[in-house]
Each structure stands twice: as C-alpha cells, then as structure tokens.
Tab-separated table of C-alpha atoms in Angstrom:
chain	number	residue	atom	x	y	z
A	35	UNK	CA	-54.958	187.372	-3.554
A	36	UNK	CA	-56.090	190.380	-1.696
A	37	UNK	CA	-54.072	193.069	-4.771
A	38	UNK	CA	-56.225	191.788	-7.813
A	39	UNK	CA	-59.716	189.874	-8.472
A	40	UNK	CA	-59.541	186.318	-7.032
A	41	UNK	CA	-59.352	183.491	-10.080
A	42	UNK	CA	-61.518	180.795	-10.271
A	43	UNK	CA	-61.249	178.073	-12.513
A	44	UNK	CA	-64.666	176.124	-13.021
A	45	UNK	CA	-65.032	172.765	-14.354
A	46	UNK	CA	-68.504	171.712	-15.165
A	47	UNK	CA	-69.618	170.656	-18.363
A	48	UNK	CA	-73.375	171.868	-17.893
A	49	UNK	CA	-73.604	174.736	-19.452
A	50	UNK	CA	-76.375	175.786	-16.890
A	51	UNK	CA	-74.477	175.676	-13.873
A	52	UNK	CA	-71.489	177.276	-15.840
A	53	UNK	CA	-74.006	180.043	-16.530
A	54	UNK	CA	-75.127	180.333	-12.706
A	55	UNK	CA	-71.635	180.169	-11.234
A	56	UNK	CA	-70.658	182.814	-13.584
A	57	UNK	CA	-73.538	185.444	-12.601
A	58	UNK	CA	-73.440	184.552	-9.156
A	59	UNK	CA	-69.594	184.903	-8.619
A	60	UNK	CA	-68.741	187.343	-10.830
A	61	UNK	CA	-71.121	189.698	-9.083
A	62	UNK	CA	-69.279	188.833	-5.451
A	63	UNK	CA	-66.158	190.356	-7.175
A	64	UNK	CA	-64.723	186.693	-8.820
A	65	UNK	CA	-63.234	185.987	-11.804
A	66	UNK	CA	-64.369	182.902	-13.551
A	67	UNK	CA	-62.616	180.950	-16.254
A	68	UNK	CA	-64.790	177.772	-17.307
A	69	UNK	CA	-63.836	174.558	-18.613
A	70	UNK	CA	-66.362	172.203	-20.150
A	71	UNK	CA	-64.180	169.105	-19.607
A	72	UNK	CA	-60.595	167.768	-18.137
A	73	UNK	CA	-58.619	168.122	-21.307
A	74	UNK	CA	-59.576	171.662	-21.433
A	75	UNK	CA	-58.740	172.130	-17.424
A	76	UNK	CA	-55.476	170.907	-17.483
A	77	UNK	CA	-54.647	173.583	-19.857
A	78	UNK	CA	-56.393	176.479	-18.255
A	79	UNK	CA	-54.470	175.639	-15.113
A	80	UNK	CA	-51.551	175.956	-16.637
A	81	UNK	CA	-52.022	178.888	-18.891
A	82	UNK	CA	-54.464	181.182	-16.462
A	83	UNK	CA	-52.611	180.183	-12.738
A	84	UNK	CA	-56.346	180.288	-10.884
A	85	UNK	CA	-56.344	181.064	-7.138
A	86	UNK	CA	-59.191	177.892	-6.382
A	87	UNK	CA	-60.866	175.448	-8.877
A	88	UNK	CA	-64.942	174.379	-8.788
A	89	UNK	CA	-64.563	170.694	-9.817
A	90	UNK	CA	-67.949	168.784	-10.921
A	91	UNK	CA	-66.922	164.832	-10.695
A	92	UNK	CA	-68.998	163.693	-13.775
A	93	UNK	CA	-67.126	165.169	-16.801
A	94	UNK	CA	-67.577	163.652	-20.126
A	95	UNK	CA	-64.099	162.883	-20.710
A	96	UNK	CA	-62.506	161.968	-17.517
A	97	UNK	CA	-63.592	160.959	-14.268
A	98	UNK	CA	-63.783	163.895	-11.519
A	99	UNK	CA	-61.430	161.996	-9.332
A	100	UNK	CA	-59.477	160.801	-11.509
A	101	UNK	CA	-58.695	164.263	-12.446
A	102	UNK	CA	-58.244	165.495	-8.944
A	103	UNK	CA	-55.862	162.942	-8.150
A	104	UNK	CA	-53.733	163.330	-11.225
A	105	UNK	CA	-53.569	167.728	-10.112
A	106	UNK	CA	-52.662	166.508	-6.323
A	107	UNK	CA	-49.952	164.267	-7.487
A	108	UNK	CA	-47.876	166.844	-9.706
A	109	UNK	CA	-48.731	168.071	-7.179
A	110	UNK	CA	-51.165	171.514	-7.783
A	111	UNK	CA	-51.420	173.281	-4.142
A	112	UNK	CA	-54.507	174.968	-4.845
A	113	UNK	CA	-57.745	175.020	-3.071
A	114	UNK	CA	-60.498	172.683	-5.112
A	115	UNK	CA	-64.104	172.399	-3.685
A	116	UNK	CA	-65.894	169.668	-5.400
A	117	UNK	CA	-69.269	170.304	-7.162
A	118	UNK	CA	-71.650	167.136	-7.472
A	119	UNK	CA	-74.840	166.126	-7.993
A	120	UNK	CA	-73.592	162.694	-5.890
A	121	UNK	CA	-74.657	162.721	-2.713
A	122	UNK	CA	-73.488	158.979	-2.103
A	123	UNK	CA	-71.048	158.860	1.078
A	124	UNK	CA	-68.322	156.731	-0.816
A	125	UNK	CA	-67.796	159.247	-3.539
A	126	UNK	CA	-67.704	162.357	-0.708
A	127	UNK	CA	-64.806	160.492	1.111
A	128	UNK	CA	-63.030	159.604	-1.810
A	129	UNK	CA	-62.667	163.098	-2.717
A	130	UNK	CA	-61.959	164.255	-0.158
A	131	UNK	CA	-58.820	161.631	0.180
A	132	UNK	CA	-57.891	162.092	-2.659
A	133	UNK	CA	-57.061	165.760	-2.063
A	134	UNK	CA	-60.505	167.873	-2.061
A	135	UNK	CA	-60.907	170.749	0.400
A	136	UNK	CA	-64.685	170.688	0.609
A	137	UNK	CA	-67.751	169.502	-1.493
A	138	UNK	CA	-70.777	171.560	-2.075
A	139	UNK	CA	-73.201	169.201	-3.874
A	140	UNK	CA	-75.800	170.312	-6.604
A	141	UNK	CA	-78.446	172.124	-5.978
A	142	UNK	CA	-76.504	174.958	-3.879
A	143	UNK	CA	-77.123	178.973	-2.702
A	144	UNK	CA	-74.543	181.388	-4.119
A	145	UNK	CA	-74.359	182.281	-0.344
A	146	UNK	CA	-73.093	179.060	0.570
A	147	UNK	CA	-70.618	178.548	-2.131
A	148	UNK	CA	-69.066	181.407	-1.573
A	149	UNK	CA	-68.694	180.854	2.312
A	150	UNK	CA	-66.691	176.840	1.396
A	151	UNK	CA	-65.106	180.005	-1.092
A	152	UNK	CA	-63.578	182.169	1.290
A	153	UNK	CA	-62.826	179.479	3.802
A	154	UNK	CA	-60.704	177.412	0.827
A	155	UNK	CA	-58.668	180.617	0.083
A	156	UNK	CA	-58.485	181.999	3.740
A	157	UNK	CA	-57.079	178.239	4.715
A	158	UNK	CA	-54.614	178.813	1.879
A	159	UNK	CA	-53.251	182.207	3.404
A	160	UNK	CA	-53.193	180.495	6.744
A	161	UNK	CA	-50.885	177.981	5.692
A	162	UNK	CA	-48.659	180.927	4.590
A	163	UNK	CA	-48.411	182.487	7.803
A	164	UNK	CA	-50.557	180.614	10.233
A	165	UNK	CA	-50.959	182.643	13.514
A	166	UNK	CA	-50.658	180.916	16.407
A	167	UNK	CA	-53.475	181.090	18.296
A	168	UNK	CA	-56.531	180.176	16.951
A	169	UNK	CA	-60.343	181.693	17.720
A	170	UNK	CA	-63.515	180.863	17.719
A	171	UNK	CA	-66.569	182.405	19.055
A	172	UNK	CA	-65.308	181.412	22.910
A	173	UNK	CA	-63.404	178.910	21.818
A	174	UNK	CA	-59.185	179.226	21.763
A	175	UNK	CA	-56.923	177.346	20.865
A	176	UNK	CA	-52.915	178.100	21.736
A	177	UNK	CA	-51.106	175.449	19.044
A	178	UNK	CA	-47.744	176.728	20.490
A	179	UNK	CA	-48.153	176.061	24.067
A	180	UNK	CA	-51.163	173.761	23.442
A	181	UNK	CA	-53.315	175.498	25.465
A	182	UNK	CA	-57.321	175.092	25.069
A	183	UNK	CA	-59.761	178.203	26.379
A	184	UNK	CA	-63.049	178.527	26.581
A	185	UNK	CA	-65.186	181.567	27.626
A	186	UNK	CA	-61.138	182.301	28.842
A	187	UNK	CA	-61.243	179.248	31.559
A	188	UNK	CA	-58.176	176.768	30.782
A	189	UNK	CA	-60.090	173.386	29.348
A	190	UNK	CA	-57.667	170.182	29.919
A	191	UNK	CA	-57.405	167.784	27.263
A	192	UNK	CA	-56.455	164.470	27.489
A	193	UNK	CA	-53.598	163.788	24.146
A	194	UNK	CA	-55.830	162.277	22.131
A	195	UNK	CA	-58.435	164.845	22.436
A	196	UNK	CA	-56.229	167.626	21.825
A	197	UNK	CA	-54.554	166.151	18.840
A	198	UNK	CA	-58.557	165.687	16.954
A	199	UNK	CA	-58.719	169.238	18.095
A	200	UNK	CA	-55.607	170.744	16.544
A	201	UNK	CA	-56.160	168.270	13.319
A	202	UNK	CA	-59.392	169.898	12.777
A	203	UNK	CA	-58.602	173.460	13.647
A	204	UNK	CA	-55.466	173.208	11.357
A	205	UNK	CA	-58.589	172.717	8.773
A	206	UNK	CA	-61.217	174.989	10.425
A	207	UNK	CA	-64.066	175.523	8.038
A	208	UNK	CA	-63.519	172.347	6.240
A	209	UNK	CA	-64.896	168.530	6.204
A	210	UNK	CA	-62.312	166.305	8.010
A	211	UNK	CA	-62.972	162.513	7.056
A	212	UNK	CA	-63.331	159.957	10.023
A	213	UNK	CA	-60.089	157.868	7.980
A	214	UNK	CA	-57.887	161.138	8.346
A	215	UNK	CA	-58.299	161.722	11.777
A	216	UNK	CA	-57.623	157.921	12.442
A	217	UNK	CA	-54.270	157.638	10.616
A	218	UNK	CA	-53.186	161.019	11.798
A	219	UNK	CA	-54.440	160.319	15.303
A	220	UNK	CA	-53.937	156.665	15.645
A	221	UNK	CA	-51.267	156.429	13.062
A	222	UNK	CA	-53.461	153.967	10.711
A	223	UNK	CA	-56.372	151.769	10.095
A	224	UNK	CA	-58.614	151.544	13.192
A	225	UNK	CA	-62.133	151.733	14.320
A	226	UNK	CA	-64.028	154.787	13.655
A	227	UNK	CA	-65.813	153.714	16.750
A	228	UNK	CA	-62.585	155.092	18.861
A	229	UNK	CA	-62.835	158.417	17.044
A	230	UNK	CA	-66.601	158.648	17.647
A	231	UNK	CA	-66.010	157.928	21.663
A	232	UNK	CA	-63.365	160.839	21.828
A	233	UNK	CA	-65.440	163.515	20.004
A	234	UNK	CA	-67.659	163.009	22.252
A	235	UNK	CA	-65.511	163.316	25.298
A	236	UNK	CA	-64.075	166.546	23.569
A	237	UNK	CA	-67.777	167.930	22.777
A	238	UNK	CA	-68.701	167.133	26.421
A	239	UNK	CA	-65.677	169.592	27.697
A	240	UNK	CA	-65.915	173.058	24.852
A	241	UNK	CA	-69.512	172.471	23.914
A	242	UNK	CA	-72.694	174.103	26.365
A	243	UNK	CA	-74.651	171.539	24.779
A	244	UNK	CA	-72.746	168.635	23.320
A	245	UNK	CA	-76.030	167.254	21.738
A	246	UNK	CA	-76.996	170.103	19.779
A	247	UNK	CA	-72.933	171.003	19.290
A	248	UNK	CA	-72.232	174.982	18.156
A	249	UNK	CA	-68.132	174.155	17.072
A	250	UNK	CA	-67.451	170.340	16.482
A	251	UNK	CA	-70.377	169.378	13.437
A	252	UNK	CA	-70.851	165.811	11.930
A	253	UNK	CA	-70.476	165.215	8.330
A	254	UNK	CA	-73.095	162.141	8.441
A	255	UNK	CA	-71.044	159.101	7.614
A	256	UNK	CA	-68.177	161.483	6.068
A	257	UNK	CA	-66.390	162.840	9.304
A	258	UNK	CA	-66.294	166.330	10.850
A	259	UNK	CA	-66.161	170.067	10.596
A	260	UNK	CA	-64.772	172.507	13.075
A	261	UNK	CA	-66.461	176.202	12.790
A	262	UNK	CA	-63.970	178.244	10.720
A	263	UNK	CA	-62.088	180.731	12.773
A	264	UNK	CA	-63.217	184.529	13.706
A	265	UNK	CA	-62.220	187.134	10.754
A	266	UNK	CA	-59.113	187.906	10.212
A	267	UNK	CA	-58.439	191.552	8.303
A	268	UNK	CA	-55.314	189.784	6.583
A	269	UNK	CA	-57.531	186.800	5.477
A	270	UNK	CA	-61.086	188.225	4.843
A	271	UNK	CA	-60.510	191.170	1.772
A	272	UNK	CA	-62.659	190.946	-0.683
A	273	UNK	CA	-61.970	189.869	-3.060
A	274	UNK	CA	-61.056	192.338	-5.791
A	275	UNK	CA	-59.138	195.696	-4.338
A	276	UNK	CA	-57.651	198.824	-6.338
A	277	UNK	CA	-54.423	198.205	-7.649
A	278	UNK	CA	-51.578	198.843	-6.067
C-alpha cells in the first residue's frame, strides 16, 4: 500500500456524499471507486481488489449489515469503516460484531475520516508484521515480555487488567465493544459491570487523571478506544508514492 495510490471502495447510494468523499479523498492522495448499492459492491470488490471499503448501512437493495456480514464470512480481510446516519447504540455494536473496524457517522470532517482512514490501513500492516512493543505518548506496552511503562516507570497489572490492555492495544485507534472484551477477557457472556470496574482500576494506574482519561476513551454505551500508537515510518506513507 505504500508503492501505489491507496484504493477505496465506497458504498453509499447518496449521490451527495459520493460526491464529497470523492473531492475530499481524492485530494489526500486516495483513489475512490463508488458503488451506489450491494449488488454493484460485491462486484467491484472482486474486480478492483480495494485496500479499505466506506460502507453506508442503509442501501436500497440490501441491508448494510447484512452485507458486511456476508464479506466477513467468505471471509474479505479488508479494513471497512462504517458510514451512517444511525446514531442508535444497537446498530453501532452490531457492526461492529459483525466485523466493522470503526464507524464514522454522517455528518463527518474529511479530517476525521481520514484519521479512522489511516488507522484502518496502518492496523492492517500491523497485523503483517506487528512490532513488539507498542507506544504511546508515555505509554508502553512490551506484548512479548508483558511489560507495561509509563513515563519509563514499570506499571504492574493485575491479569485481567493487562489482558483489556493488550486486547485494546492489539486494536489501537479503533472502537472495542464492551461484548468483545467480555468474551475475550472472561471467555463469554458476563456483566459489563465487571469490565467497567477494571477499566477503571487500569485508568487509575497509566492515566494522570483517570476522570478526564488522555489513552483509555469511552465509546458511550458502545465500549472503548485506546489512542492509536506513535507513527511509524513503515505504517504512516502517504498514501500515493512514485513508482517503483
């Protein structure tokens, strides 16, 4: 992704926001292709390869999620930040279950978009060569040795806390739901009240002020967000380059 423009398959069918994506992100250095429907994505995806797909849930054919689940279960391995109008909590989390790497809903800034952008395709190259230790501002996290730093003074986890920390740095950048963390923490169904108590108890140990918190945010009523990781030259080209 860093040799040629980055591909991005959008799937809206207003014409409007087609129009705005497509002056906005072609001038970052993005190449759209645009699909006013699902029937129409399913064969773009195939025919064009796209590096990430922009995925409105209300298309005129097909539901949105119905569509992202069918991609996840051929399964497509491609970044795809949802685009919606819906602000409702239920439909959020059921994206994002289903297989969504973020949500940006409707009206958005160019600027933001293409932040949940990069951090979709940089989480992509990470999972291709993830290094090992992972920073943030004065945050650090070892994953090999399991070793947490801050401001370079050794912070000591209990288990649980460590494993919501290594979940969500694993996804840095991106929305974690609360029923993710409690079936990969917990290993299945169980209160979200649990998962609440040991944020907290993590936010009180890496954040100066764990009521106004600077790494660990809250997704109201969706789950959490750890601040993406410090650039990386390997991860962060732009997005277009000379050729090669």
């Amino acid at each position: 992704m860093t040799q040629s423009a980055v591909k991005i398959l959008v799937v809206d069918d207003e014409p409007a926001i087609r129009k705005l994506l497509r002056v906005g992100l072609t001038a970052e250095g993005y190449v759209l292709i645009e699909a006013p429907n699902a029937r129409e994505a399913l064969v773009l995806v195939k025919q064009e390869a796209p590096d990430l797909i922009l995925l409105d849930l209300g298309l005129p054919d097909m539901s949105g999620h119905d569509l992202l689940e069918r991609w996840r279960a051929e399964p497509l391995d491609l970044p795809i930040i949802i685009l919606s109008s819906r602000t409702d909590e239920a439909g959020i989390v059921r994206a994002l279950e289903l297989g969504a790497d973020d949500y940006v809903t409707k009206p958005f800034g160019t600027r933001e978009l293409v932040a949940r952008i990069r951090v979709g395709l940089r989480h992509k190259l990470q999972q291709q060569g993830e290094r090992p230790i992972f920073q943030t501002g004065d945050l650090s996290v070892d994953l090999v040795k399991r070793i947490v730093r801050l401001a370079g003074r050794e912070v000591k986890l209990s288990p649980k806390e460590y494993d919501i920390l290594r979940i969500l740095v694993q996804h840095a950048g991106k929305v974690i739901t609360h029923q993710h963390l409690l079936k990969q923490v917990w290993g299945g169904p169980t209160d979200v009240q649990y998962l609440r108590v040991y944020v907290r108890q993590l936010r009180q140990k890496i954040e100066q002020s764990p009521d106004d918190p600077h790494y660990i945010k809250t997704e109201t009523g969706v789950g959490y967000r750890l601040r993406e990781a410090d650039p990386d030259p390997r991860w962060d080209a732009p997005p277009s380059s000379a050729n090669s």
